[in-house]
Amino acid sequence: MTGTGGRARYLWLGGLVVICLGLLGLAAWQLVVLERQMRIDATENMIWVFGQTQIEALNLALALSDEATPQQIQTRFDIVVSRLTLLEDGPQRRFLEDAGISETLAGWRNGLLALDPAQDADPVGLRAHVTALVAALRAKASLVMSHEWQIQATRLDSLRQLHLLALASVLGAAAAGLGLVAILIDRERRLMSGRLDRLRAEKLASDLERERKTSENHRRFADLIAHQFRTPLAVIDSAMHRLTRRGESPVPPELIAQKATVSREAVARLVKLTDTALMMSRLEADAVLPSLRAHDLRDLVTSVIDDLMATARDRDPARIRQSVQTEPTVALCDPMLTAEILSNLLRNALLYSPPDCRVDVSVSQSRDYVVCRVEDRGKGMSPDEIECAFDRFYRGSGHETLPGSGLGLTLARHLARIQGGEVTLMERDEGGLIAALYLPREDAA
């Protein structure tokens, strides 16, 4: 979405929200007005009020004709006066003014007060005045009723308009809301589409990266075949050629022993390389299941060092210095898999260290792990190389020509992890590397 398009879209959304809220506010206001219009007004039912006044006037007229007691006449007189007074106050007066009969009723009331029985007024005049009042109220009652009907009709028209306006406001707000919802749905659809495009791009990038790594592994495997397999075979072929080219001359026993040793070492490297590749294949197929038991890692380290020195023709046992550890360092591990890890770490340390430099091996324990550290004094690795050291077929810079498959550290880490441990590499302060094997403690597992 461009900047101009985005602003226009937000303005459009904001306009819809304002319209929607405005229409809802207008509808609410119309409902409030409608509610006020529906309240019972004091001026309503004026026909009843007017009728009550007329009835009281008739009662007074009857009392005067039946020669009631003065007290009864006075009571009726006061009631009629109070009714007329009531009609001249507040909303009743406004209603009668709108109907045009307020002044007429005021005259009748004043005339009635002038004939108050309490003032010894003439009863005959009072009777005539009340009789005329009854007739006048009867005549005005129809005007009151007609005026009230007009008011009710006007109110009904007003209520109808308010209903229609409120309905239109609600419908308008609903239409604006639907438009807003449609825009939000469209926006969500666009966001979802963008999210899917991004996920597709990420998956494509991941697939490309995986394909690149696969191609790189194939290239490294080809290099491994080309160098690490051909070199031992070339050594064996050279030894056999040296022994067979002497013709009929007898081959000295020393030469036979020398070439046999060279050939056996070359075969051992091939076997080791093949075993490593097969072990990696089994690990990737989850076909390696560790048999975890409690073993003293210190004894395993000693055994691995002894085996390594026994099979190495030109390796000096003094190059490996194992620190003295008096306390048992019991780990929960598989001895065969752990020996494979230690063998790889020690072979790497001896291979990448100068021939006259020793390799230190120590075993210690922390709260959760038993740790074996192998320290060499070789060229070491940069931090970036350490990050890649556990990748398959990776060889550090300057080590490409040395024997090795580039699978040793990868295999060691896999074997450690399936036992609940880990293998790490770090730079040694005085130069070289420190390879550490962590295995769970037997009492902490």
PDB file of N, CA, C and O in Angstrom, residues 23-24 26-28 31 164-176:
ATOM      1  N   LEU A  23     -24.719   9.369  12.994  1.00  0.00           N
ATOM      2  CA  LEU A  23     -26.085   8.860  12.796  1.00  0.00           C
ATOM      3  C   LEU A  23     -26.604   8.176  14.055  1.00  0.00           C
ATOM      4  O   LEU A  23     -27.782   8.310  14.411  1.00  0.00           O
ATOM      5  N   LEU A  24     -25.739   7.446  14.716  1.00  0.00           N
ATOM      6  CA  LEU A  24     -26.163   6.813  15.963  1.00  0.00           C
ATOM      7  C   LEU A  24     -26.496   7.852  17.026  1.00  0.00           C
ATOM      8  O   LEU A  24     -27.460   7.717  17.784  1.00  0.00           O
ATOM      9  N   LEU A  26     -27.540  10.918  16.402  1.00  0.00           N
ATOM     10  CA  LEU A  26     -28.812  11.528  16.007  1.00  0.00           C
ATOM     11  C   LEU A  26     -29.994  10.629  16.361  1.00  0.00           C
ATOM     12  O   LEU A  26     -31.032  11.098  16.852  1.00  0.00           O
ATOM     13  N   ALA A  27     -29.821   9.323  16.130  1.00  0.00           N
ATOM     14  CA  ALA A  27     -30.886   8.389  16.481  1.00  0.00           C
ATOM     15  C   ALA A  27     -31.137   8.390  17.982  1.00  0.00           C
ATOM     16  O   ALA A  27     -32.294   8.365  18.438  1.00  0.00           O
ATOM     17  N   ALA A  28     -30.057   8.451  18.767  1.00  0.00           N
ATOM     18  CA  ALA A  28     -30.213   8.475  20.220  1.00  0.00           C
ATOM     19  C   ALA A  28     -30.957   9.736  20.662  1.00  0.00           C
ATOM     20  O   ALA A  28     -31.837   9.695  21.529  1.00  0.00           O
ATOM     21  N   LEU A  31     -34.563   9.450  19.893  1.00  0.00           N
ATOM     22  CA  LEU A  31     -35.227   8.564  20.850  1.00  0.00           C
ATOM     23  C   LEU A  31     -35.485   9.275  22.173  1.00  0.00           C
ATOM     24  O   LEU A  31     -36.513   9.052  22.822  1.00  0.00           O
ATOM     25  N   LEU A 164     -39.665   8.040  12.046  1.00  0.00           N
ATOM     26  CA  LEU A 164     -39.051   7.883  10.725  1.00  0.00           C
ATOM     27  C   LEU A 164     -37.609   8.385  10.729  1.00  0.00           C
ATOM     28  O   LEU A 164     -36.707   7.755  10.151  1.00  0.00           O
ATOM     29  N   LEU A 165     -37.380   9.520  11.404  1.00  0.00           N
ATOM     30  CA  LEU A 165     -36.023  10.066  11.445  1.00  0.00           C
ATOM     31  C   LEU A 165     -35.087   9.145  12.211  1.00  0.00           C
ATOM     32  O   LEU A 165     -33.944   8.905  11.805  1.00  0.00           O
ATOM     33  N   ALA A 166     -35.586   8.614  13.348  1.00  0.00           N
ATOM     34  CA  ALA A 166     -34.753   7.678  14.117  1.00  0.00           C
ATOM     35  C   ALA A 166     -34.463   6.419  13.323  1.00  0.00           C
ATOM     36  O   ALA A 166     -33.333   5.906  13.319  1.00  0.00           O
ATOM     37  N   LEU A 167     -35.504   5.926  12.608  1.00  0.00           N
ATOM     38  CA  LEU A 167     -35.308   4.734  11.793  1.00  0.00           C
ATOM     39  C   LEU A 167     -34.303   4.990  10.679  1.00  0.00           C
ATOM     40  O   LEU A 167     -33.415   4.159  10.406  1.00  0.00           O
ATOM     41  N   ALA A 168     -34.436   6.179  10.046  1.00  0.00           N
ATOM     42  CA  ALA A 168     -33.479   6.510   8.985  1.00  0.00           C
ATOM     43  C   ALA A 168     -32.064   6.630   9.535  1.00  0.00           C
ATOM     44  O   ALA A 168     -31.085   6.191   8.900  1.00  0.00           O
ATOM     45  N   SER A 169     -31.945   7.207  10.736  1.00  0.00           N
ATOM     46  CA  SER A 169     -30.613   7.337  11.336  1.00  0.00           C
ATOM     47  C   SER A 169     -30.007   5.977  11.639  1.00  0.00           C
ATOM     48  O   SER A 169     -28.827   5.725  11.376  1.00  0.00           O
ATOM     49  N   VAL A 170     -30.840   5.073  12.184  1.00  0.00           N
ATOM     50  CA  VAL A 170     -30.329   3.738  12.502  1.00  0.00           C
ATOM     51  C   VAL A 170     -29.936   2.995  11.229  1.00  0.00           C
ATOM     52  O   VAL A 170     -28.889   2.345  11.154  1.00  0.00           O
ATOM     53  N   LEU A 171     -30.810   3.111  10.192  1.00  0.00           N
ATOM     54  CA  LEU A 171     -30.477   2.439   8.922  1.00  0.00           C
ATOM     55  C   LEU A 171     -29.208   3.023   8.305  1.00  0.00           C
ATOM     56  O   LEU A 171     -28.368   2.293   7.763  1.00  0.00           O
ATOM     57  N   GLY A 172     -29.073   4.367   8.393  1.00  0.00           N
ATOM     58  CA  GLY A 172     -27.855   4.993   7.868  1.00  0.00           C
ATOM     59  C   GLY A 172     -26.619   4.534   8.627  1.00  0.00           C
ATOM     60  O   GLY A 172     -25.574   4.249   8.036  1.00  0.00           O
ATOM     61  N   ALA A 173     -26.756   4.476   9.970  1.00  0.00           N
ATOM     62  CA  ALA A 173     -25.626   3.990  10.773  1.00  0.00           C
ATOM     63  C   ALA A 173     -25.307   2.547  10.446  1.00  0.00           C
ATOM     64  O   ALA A 173     -24.133   2.151  10.368  1.00  0.00           O
ATOM     65  N   ALA A 174     -26.368   1.737  10.217  1.00  0.00           N
ATOM     66  CA  ALA A 174     -26.123   0.340   9.860  1.00  0.00           C
ATOM     67  C   ALA A 174     -25.420   0.234   8.522  1.00  0.00           C
ATOM     68  O   ALA A 174     -24.498  -0.579   8.343  1.00  0.00           O
ATOM     69  N   ALA A 175     -25.848   1.092   7.541  1.00  0.00           N
ATOM     70  CA  ALA A 175     -25.187   1.063   6.236  1.00  0.00           C
ATOM     71  C   ALA A 175     -23.725   1.485   6.358  1.00  0.00           C
ATOM     72  O   ALA A 175     -22.828   0.870   5.756  1.00  0.00           O
ATOM     73  N   ALA A 176     -23.485   2.549   7.146  1.00  0.00           N
ATOM     74  CA  ALA A 176     -22.097   2.973   7.350  1.00  0.00           C
ATOM     75  C   ALA A 176     -21.294   1.882   8.048  1.00  0.00           C
ATOM     76  O   ALA A 176     -20.128   1.628   7.715  1.00  0.00           O
TER      77      ALA A 176
END
